[in-house]
């Protein structure tokens, strides 16, 4: 068996086209979805991610604004800016680019974001919503994985899902989202003993550990769907996932490549969450006339 390689770039393009159409519908009501990105410090990787987010907004007709603070900026100043953005009706999504410098408490800053503008889905209110299967802001990376599975019409209900990685931003929300779809879910992490005894049972295996080559073909069930969330930079500069792509591809039914699999979906789902937030805002506002200018 040779797996079908899921083309994340192609699916991301389709979803972005949907987002653009939804943004145009809102424009007819004089509403342009707006995203505010807050970055503190000069982490080079964060700089790349932030630029990608701003560029992606432009591509689909969203307004974006970047609030880039110096490394030494105090927490109070960041909280002040969030407060202003919470009140700003032109902003429908606020995200904090992580990591933050150590003198800023991540939880305090995340909890300061209005739960109605929490497009990353990291506010405890939205985390709770995810647990009970009722959030409007699914965290972007697992949301992207779910969208890839839906696009490929891969059934989830009743299947064995193994998620390798238990972080708050990927592994845990991924497990909750697939449990909500009635999968039988197992979460593995760095302290799991004998990882293979779990992964070999997976009909759908999601690797999100950040360990290159962790998932080799002998730990994968024949015909499994293998989703590689990992992004690992090799010493030579190339990017690889957590899955031994060439070997596992010979055994799986579907597989995502790195790059070009889950990666392009993450920013795309951020756009979806921002547009969705603006649509809910429009619903609360009631009908507004289109601008005559
Ligand atoms: P993290 O470091 O916060 O969490 C990693 C998780 O993997 C932890 O739960 C840890 O216990 C587990 N783990 C580590 N080594 C393990 C091992 N040997 N066996 C089993 N479990 C192990 O990382 P994260 O933020 O969740 O990201 C995970 C990976 O996904 C990274 O490579 C990251 O770059 C990538 N990522 C990709 C995207 C994307 O858009 N594709 C988005 C976010 C993260």
Tab-separated table of C-alpha atoms and ligand atoms in Angstrom:
chain	number	residue	atom	x	y	z
A	1	UNK	CA	0.000	0.000	0.000
A	2	UNK	CA	1.216	3.502	-0.837
A	3	UNK	CA	-0.510	6.319	1.004
A	4	UNK	CA	-2.311	9.229	-0.569
A	5	UNK	CA	-0.328	12.343	0.297
A	6	UNK	CA	-2.709	14.983	1.644
A	7	UNK	CA	-1.927	18.331	0.001
A	8	UNK	CA	-2.295	20.874	2.807
A	9	UNK	CA	-1.435	23.760	0.485
A	10	UNK	CA	-4.319	22.889	-1.844
A	11	UNK	CA	-6.839	22.480	0.988
A	12	UNK	CA	-5.614	25.720	2.579
A	13	UNK	CA	-6.199	27.534	-0.732
A	14	UNK	CA	-9.782	26.242	-0.859
A	15	UNK	CA	-10.501	27.272	2.724
A	16	UNK	CA	-8.940	30.713	2.125
A	17	UNK	CA	-11.202	31.200	-0.897
A	18	UNK	CA	-14.195	30.470	1.365
A	19	UNK	CA	-12.847	32.984	3.891
A	20	UNK	CA	-12.428	35.631	1.187
A	21	UNK	CA	-16.030	35.108	0.054
A	22	UNK	CA	-17.307	35.370	3.625
A	23	UNK	CA	-15.245	38.555	4.136
A	24	UNK	CA	-16.757	40.030	0.959
A	25	UNK	CA	-20.264	39.277	2.212
A	26	UNK	CA	-19.426	41.167	5.403
A	27	UNK	CA	-17.993	44.066	3.395
A	28	UNK	CA	-21.414	44.524	1.831
A	29	UNK	CA	-22.551	45.273	5.384
A	30	UNK	CA	-19.664	47.692	5.912
A	31	UNK	CA	-17.757	45.310	8.179
A	32	UNK	CA	-14.182	44.265	7.483
A	33	UNK	CA	-12.904	41.451	9.726
A	34	UNK	CA	-9.966	42.782	11.749
A	35	UNK	CA	-7.150	40.873	13.454
A	36	UNK	CA	-4.718	42.364	15.980
A	37	UNK	CA	-1.431	40.541	16.560
A	38	UNK	CA	0.629	41.287	19.656
A	39	UNK	CA	4.307	40.394	19.705
A	40	UNK	CA	6.775	41.177	22.481
A	41	UNK	CA	10.502	40.896	21.768
A	42	UNK	CA	12.396	39.770	18.709
A	43	UNK	CA	12.204	35.986	18.595
A	44	UNK	CA	13.155	35.338	14.932
A	45	UNK	CA	10.705	32.433	14.504
A	46	UNK	CA	7.888	34.551	15.973
A	47	UNK	CA	8.794	37.305	13.519
A	48	UNK	CA	8.336	34.899	10.596
A	49	UNK	CA	4.998	33.582	11.946
A	50	UNK	CA	3.690	37.097	12.534
A	51	UNK	CA	4.636	38.259	9.033
A	52	UNK	CA	2.883	35.184	7.578
A	53	UNK	CA	-0.279	35.965	9.526
A	54	UNK	CA	-0.328	39.602	8.430
A	55	UNK	CA	0.281	38.607	4.792
A	56	UNK	CA	-2.441	35.924	4.924
A	57	UNK	CA	-4.926	38.511	6.215
A	58	UNK	CA	-4.159	40.802	3.280
A	59	UNK	CA	-4.663	37.941	0.818
A	60	UNK	CA	-8.230	37.248	1.946
A	61	UNK	CA	-9.310	40.839	2.541
A	62	UNK	CA	-8.954	40.992	6.327
A	63	UNK	CA	-7.569	44.039	8.106
A	64	UNK	CA	-4.650	43.335	10.393
A	65	UNK	CA	-2.613	45.400	12.797
A	66	UNK	CA	0.627	44.441	14.450
A	67	UNK	CA	1.477	45.665	17.941
A	68	UNK	CA	5.173	44.911	18.268
A	69	UNK	CA	6.676	45.718	21.664
A	70	UNK	CA	10.249	45.958	22.807
A	71	UNK	CA	11.588	42.927	24.743
A	72	UNK	CA	11.558	44.904	28.042
A	73	UNK	CA	7.989	46.167	27.781
A	74	UNK	CA	6.119	45.689	31.058
A	75	UNK	CA	3.077	43.457	31.424
A	76	UNK	CA	0.860	46.409	32.389
A	77	UNK	CA	1.498	48.112	29.056
A	78	UNK	CA	0.619	44.962	27.135
A	79	UNK	CA	-2.573	44.571	29.200
A	80	UNK	CA	-3.506	48.201	28.433
A	81	UNK	CA	-3.227	47.584	24.718
A	82	UNK	CA	-5.335	44.415	24.998
A	83	UNK	CA	-7.961	46.390	26.897
A	84	UNK	CA	-8.131	48.940	24.061
A	85	UNK	CA	-8.365	46.195	21.431
A	86	UNK	CA	-11.135	44.461	23.400
A	87	UNK	CA	-13.193	47.659	23.138
A	88	UNK	CA	-12.328	48.398	19.501
A	89	UNK	CA	-15.288	47.403	17.275
A	90	UNK	CA	-12.996	47.215	14.207
A	91	UNK	CA	-11.052	44.348	15.814
A	92	UNK	CA	-12.675	40.896	15.849
A	93	UNK	CA	-9.662	38.779	16.725
A	94	UNK	CA	-6.706	39.289	19.059
A	95	UNK	CA	-3.762	36.960	19.264
A	96	UNK	CA	-0.655	36.950	21.373
A	97	UNK	CA	2.349	35.544	19.572
A	98	UNK	CA	4.035	33.085	21.930
A	99	UNK	CA	6.525	32.791	23.498
A	100	UNK	CA	6.458	35.923	25.652
A	101	UNK	CA	9.520	37.129	27.580
A	102	UNK	CA	9.775	35.514	31.044
A	103	UNK	CA	8.733	38.659	32.989
A	104	UNK	CA	5.272	38.493	31.378
A	105	UNK	CA	2.787	35.932	32.693
A	106	UNK	CA	1.314	34.112	29.731
A	107	UNK	CA	-1.908	33.099	31.522
A	108	UNK	CA	-2.609	36.636	32.750
A	109	UNK	CA	-2.201	38.043	29.262
A	110	UNK	CA	-4.278	35.309	27.595
A	111	UNK	CA	-7.093	35.742	30.137
A	112	UNK	CA	-7.142	39.504	29.432
A	113	UNK	CA	-8.313	38.916	25.848
A	114	UNK	CA	-12.068	39.210	25.410
A	115	UNK	CA	-13.415	35.672	25.075
A	116	UNK	CA	-15.349	36.937	22.014
A	117	UNK	CA	-12.082	37.882	20.240
A	118	UNK	CA	-9.944	34.941	21.334
A	119	UNK	CA	-9.196	33.616	17.831
A	120	UNK	CA	-6.432	31.293	19.070
A	121	UNK	CA	-8.899	29.677	21.492
A	122	UNK	CA	-6.466	29.790	24.434
A	123	UNK	CA	-8.678	31.711	26.922
A	124	UNK	CA	-9.889	29.375	29.674
A	125	UNK	CA	-13.512	30.098	28.717
A	126	UNK	CA	-12.883	28.754	25.232
A	127	UNK	CA	-10.799	25.857	26.536
A	128	UNK	CA	-13.830	24.948	28.666
A	129	UNK	CA	-16.043	25.306	25.603
A	130	UNK	CA	-13.825	22.846	23.784
A	131	UNK	CA	-14.127	20.339	26.625
A	132	UNK	CA	-17.928	20.387	26.452
A	133	UNK	CA	-17.896	20.415	22.625
A	134	UNK	CA	-19.212	23.935	22.301
A	135	UNK	CA	-16.427	26.354	21.394
A	136	UNK	CA	-16.564	28.908	18.595
A	137	UNK	CA	-12.759	29.238	18.527
A	138	UNK	CA	-11.161	25.803	18.028
A	139	UNK	CA	-7.361	26.145	18.372
A	140	UNK	CA	-5.974	26.658	14.886
A	141	UNK	CA	-3.566	23.725	14.415
A	142	UNK	CA	-5.926	20.913	15.518
A	143	UNK	CA	-8.762	22.714	13.724
A	144	UNK	CA	-6.626	22.546	10.581
A	145	UNK	CA	-6.069	18.806	11.072
A	146	UNK	CA	-9.805	18.281	11.505
A	147	UNK	CA	-10.423	20.210	8.314
A	148	UNK	CA	-7.911	18.055	6.394
A	149	UNK	CA	-9.642	14.879	7.630
A	150	UNK	CA	-13.029	16.279	6.603
A	151	UNK	CA	-11.714	17.310	3.202
A	152	UNK	CA	-10.464	13.771	2.550
A	153	UNK	CA	-13.774	12.372	3.909
A	154	UNK	CA	-11.905	10.245	6.389
A	155	UNK	CA	-14.367	8.771	8.874
A	156	UNK	CA	-13.641	9.531	12.526
A	157	UNK	CA	-16.556	8.057	14.457
A	158	UNK	CA	-15.702	4.798	16.205
A	159	UNK	CA	-12.087	4.791	15.037
A	160	UNK	CA	-9.019	4.457	17.198
A	161	UNK	CA	-7.140	7.744	17.319
A	162	UNK	CA	-3.726	8.051	18.947
A	163	UNK	CA	-2.360	11.548	19.517
A	164	UNK	CA	1.371	11.631	20.289
A	165	UNK	CA	1.961	14.874	22.184
A	166	UNK	CA	-0.124	16.403	24.953
A	167	UNK	CA	0.535	20.139	24.760
A	168	UNK	CA	-2.195	22.699	25.452
A	169	UNK	CA	-2.010	24.115	21.938
A	170	UNK	CA	-1.900	20.931	19.856
A	171	UNK	CA	-2.159	17.499	21.503
A	172	UNK	CA	-4.866	18.083	24.116
A	173	UNK	CA	-7.249	20.133	21.939
A	174	UNK	CA	-6.706	17.663	19.079
A	175	UNK	CA	-7.730	14.779	21.325
A	176	UNK	CA	-10.814	16.653	22.563
A	177	UNK	CA	-11.918	17.587	19.054
A	178	UNK	CA	-11.665	14.025	17.778
A	179	UNK	CA	-13.347	12.648	20.917
A	180	UNK	CA	-16.191	15.067	20.184
A	181	UNK	CA	-16.467	13.321	16.801
A	182	UNK	CA	-16.884	10.005	18.658
A	183	UNK	CA	-13.421	8.581	18.083
A	184	UNK	CA	-11.815	6.448	20.773
A	185	UNK	CA	-8.858	8.591	21.723
A	186	UNK	CA	-5.558	7.826	23.417
A	187	UNK	CA	-3.049	10.576	24.248
A	188	UNK	CA	0.644	9.724	24.532
A	189	UNK	CA	3.444	11.984	25.757
A	190	UNK	CA	7.097	11.987	26.721
A	191	UNK	CA	6.438	9.837	29.818
A	192	UNK	CA	4.441	7.196	27.941
A	193	UNK	CA	6.051	3.770	28.357
A	194	UNK	CA	6.387	1.761	25.146
A	195	UNK	CA	4.846	4.235	22.727
A	196	UNK	CA	4.583	1.589	20.005
A	197	UNK	CA	2.020	-0.499	21.880
A	198	UNK	CA	-0.373	2.463	21.537
A	199	UNK	CA	0.513	3.790	18.073
A	200	UNK	CA	0.183	0.357	16.461
A	201	UNK	CA	-3.543	0.367	17.341
A	202	UNK	CA	-4.222	3.718	15.678
A	203	UNK	CA	-6.560	3.979	12.710
A	204	UNK	CA	-5.679	7.678	12.778
A	205	UNK	CA	-2.287	8.612	14.186
A	206	UNK	CA	-1.523	12.270	14.926
A	207	UNK	CA	2.137	12.973	15.659
A	208	UNK	CA	2.732	16.248	17.509
A	209	UNK	CA	5.779	15.666	19.685
A	210	UNK	CA	8.458	17.746	17.981
A	211	UNK	CA	10.835	14.762	17.683
A	212	UNK	CA	12.196	14.043	14.186
A	213	UNK	CA	11.882	10.417	13.110
A	214	UNK	CA	9.823	9.437	16.190
A	215	UNK	CA	7.205	7.576	14.155
A	216	UNK	CA	8.804	4.790	12.129
A	217	UNK	CA	6.954	2.375	9.880
A	218	UNK	CA	7.082	-0.538	12.348
A	219	UNK	CA	4.988	1.379	14.912
A	220	UNK	CA	2.244	2.219	12.387
A	221	UNK	CA	-0.711	-0.032	11.584
A	222	UNK	CA	-1.092	-0.951	7.901
A	223	UNK	CA	-3.668	1.358	6.322
A	224	UNK	CA	-3.534	3.970	9.089
A	225	UNK	CA	-4.128	7.664	8.434
A	226	UNK	CA	-0.957	9.446	9.572
A	227	UNK	CA	-1.048	13.166	10.305
A	228	UNK	CA	2.307	14.784	10.998
A	229	UNK	CA	2.023	18.041	12.959
A	230	UNK	CA	5.706	18.164	13.900
A	231	UNK	CA	7.963	20.861	12.478
A	232	UNK	CA	11.631	20.237	13.199
A	233	UNK	CA	14.519	22.184	11.751
A	234	UNK	CA	17.478	20.001	10.822
A	235	UNK	CA	21.057	21.226	11.425
A	236	UNK	CA	21.426	21.671	7.641
A	237	UNK	CA	18.395	23.956	7.583
A	238	UNK	CA	15.702	21.628	6.130
A	239	UNK	CA	12.339	20.986	7.794
A	240	UNK	CA	11.061	17.545	8.787
A	241	UNK	CA	8.113	16.305	10.782
A	242	UNK	CA	7.923	13.631	13.474
A	243	UNK	CA	7.153	10.856	10.984
A	244	UNK	CA	9.618	8.940	8.855
A	245	UNK	CA	7.724	10.003	5.738
A	246	UNK	CA	9.375	7.792	3.096
A	247	UNK	CA	8.934	4.556	5.053
A	248	UNK	CA	5.545	5.243	6.608
A	249	UNK	CA	4.157	6.314	3.246
A	250	UNK	CA	4.580	2.694	2.056
A	251	UNK	CA	2.262	1.454	4.802
A	252	UNK	CA	-0.311	4.154	5.542
A	253	UNK	CA	-3.514	4.937	3.618
A	254	UNK	CA	-3.115	8.724	3.951
A	255	UNK	CA	-0.180	10.814	5.122
A	256	UNK	CA	0.597	14.529	5.447
A	257	UNK	CA	4.013	15.798	4.296
A	258	UNK	CA	6.223	18.300	6.110
A	259	UNK	CA	6.301	20.954	4.820
A	260	UNK	CA	3.025	21.319	2.938
A	261	UNK	CA	0.679	19.332	5.182
A	262	UNK	CA	-0.685	20.677	8.456
A	263	UNK	CA	1.502	23.821	8.428
A	264	UNK	CA	-0.432	25.824	5.790
A	265	UNK	CA	-3.698	24.980	7.555
A	266	UNK	CA	-2.786	26.627	10.864
A	267	UNK	CA	-2.755	30.236	9.634
A	268	UNK	CA	-5.731	29.458	7.401
A	269	UNK	CA	-7.869	28.412	10.365
A	270	UNK	CA	-6.839	31.602	12.169
A	271	UNK	CA	-8.386	33.503	9.247
A	272	UNK	CA	-11.544	31.360	9.540
A	273	UNK	CA	-11.799	32.050	13.264
A	274	UNK	CA	-11.407	35.803	12.655
A	275	UNK	CA	-14.046	35.854	9.929
A	276	UNK	CA	-16.380	33.782	12.135
A	277	UNK	CA	-15.897	36.261	14.958
A	278	UNK	CA	-16.738	39.184	12.649
A	279	UNK	CA	-19.862	37.341	11.462
A	280	UNK	CA	-21.023	36.882	15.051
A	281	UNK	CA	-20.252	40.564	15.688
A	282	UNK	CA	-22.383	41.461	12.649
A	283	UNK	CA	-25.180	39.289	14.034
A	284	UNK	CA	-25.055	41.100	17.387
A	285	UNK	CA	-24.930	44.500	15.687
A	286	UNK	CA	-27.943	43.831	13.477
A	287	UNK	CA	-28.136	44.991	9.864
A	288	UNK	CA	-25.860	47.901	8.903
A	289	UNK	CA	-26.122	49.821	5.641
A	290	UNK	CA	-23.292	49.449	3.147
A	291	UNK	CA	-20.976	52.449	2.953
A	292	UNK	CA	-21.856	54.819	0.129
A	293	UNK	CA	-18.199	55.738	-0.425
B	1	LIG	P1	5.410	20.956	23.062
B	1	LIG	O1	6.889	20.848	23.232
B	1	LIG	O2	4.654	21.977	23.814
B	1	LIG	O3	4.768	19.535	23.394
B	1	LIG	C1	5.315	18.358	22.910
B	1	LIG	C2	4.533	17.188	23.443
B	1	LIG	O4	5.111	16.016	22.899
B	1	LIG	C3	4.589	17.049	24.959
B	1	LIG	O5	3.324	16.645	25.446
B	1	LIG	C4	5.621	15.954	25.182
B	1	LIG	O6	5.369	15.199	26.367
B	1	LIG	C5	5.431	15.099	23.937
B	1	LIG	N1	6.645	14.362	23.581
B	1	LIG	C6	7.909	14.842	23.503
B	1	LIG	N2	8.760	13.858	23.193
B	1	LIG	C7	8.029	12.718	23.088
B	1	LIG	C8	8.340	11.384	22.786
B	1	LIG	N3	9.594	10.985	22.560
B	1	LIG	N4	7.342	10.489	22.760
B	1	LIG	C9	6.067	10.863	22.982
B	1	LIG	N5	5.710	12.136	23.265
B	1	LIG	C10	6.673	13.053	23.305
B	1	LIG	O7	5.200	21.119	21.499
B	1	LIG	P2	3.906	21.644	20.669
B	1	LIG	O8	3.855	23.113	20.730
B	1	LIG	O9	2.718	20.830	21.003
B	1	LIG	O10	4.401	21.262	19.187
B	1	LIG	C11	4.665	19.921	18.832
B	1	LIG	C12	5.259	19.896	17.440
B	1	LIG	O11	4.309	20.433	16.534
B	1	LIG	C13	6.519	20.755	17.268
B	1	LIG	O12	7.359	20.155	16.327
B	1	LIG	C14	5.977	22.057	16.718
B	1	LIG	O13	6.935	22.767	15.956
B	1	LIG	C15	4.863	21.548	15.853
B	1	LIG	N6	3.788	22.502	15.616
B	1	LIG	C16	3.368	22.597	14.353
B	1	LIG	C17	2.337	23.459	14.049
B	1	LIG	C18	1.860	23.535	12.639
B	1	LIG	O14	1.271	24.512	12.248
B	1	LIG	N7	2.072	22.475	11.839
B	1	LIG	C19	1.743	24.234	15.032
B	1	LIG	C20	2.179	24.086	16.351
B	1	LIG	C21	3.212	23.207	16.624
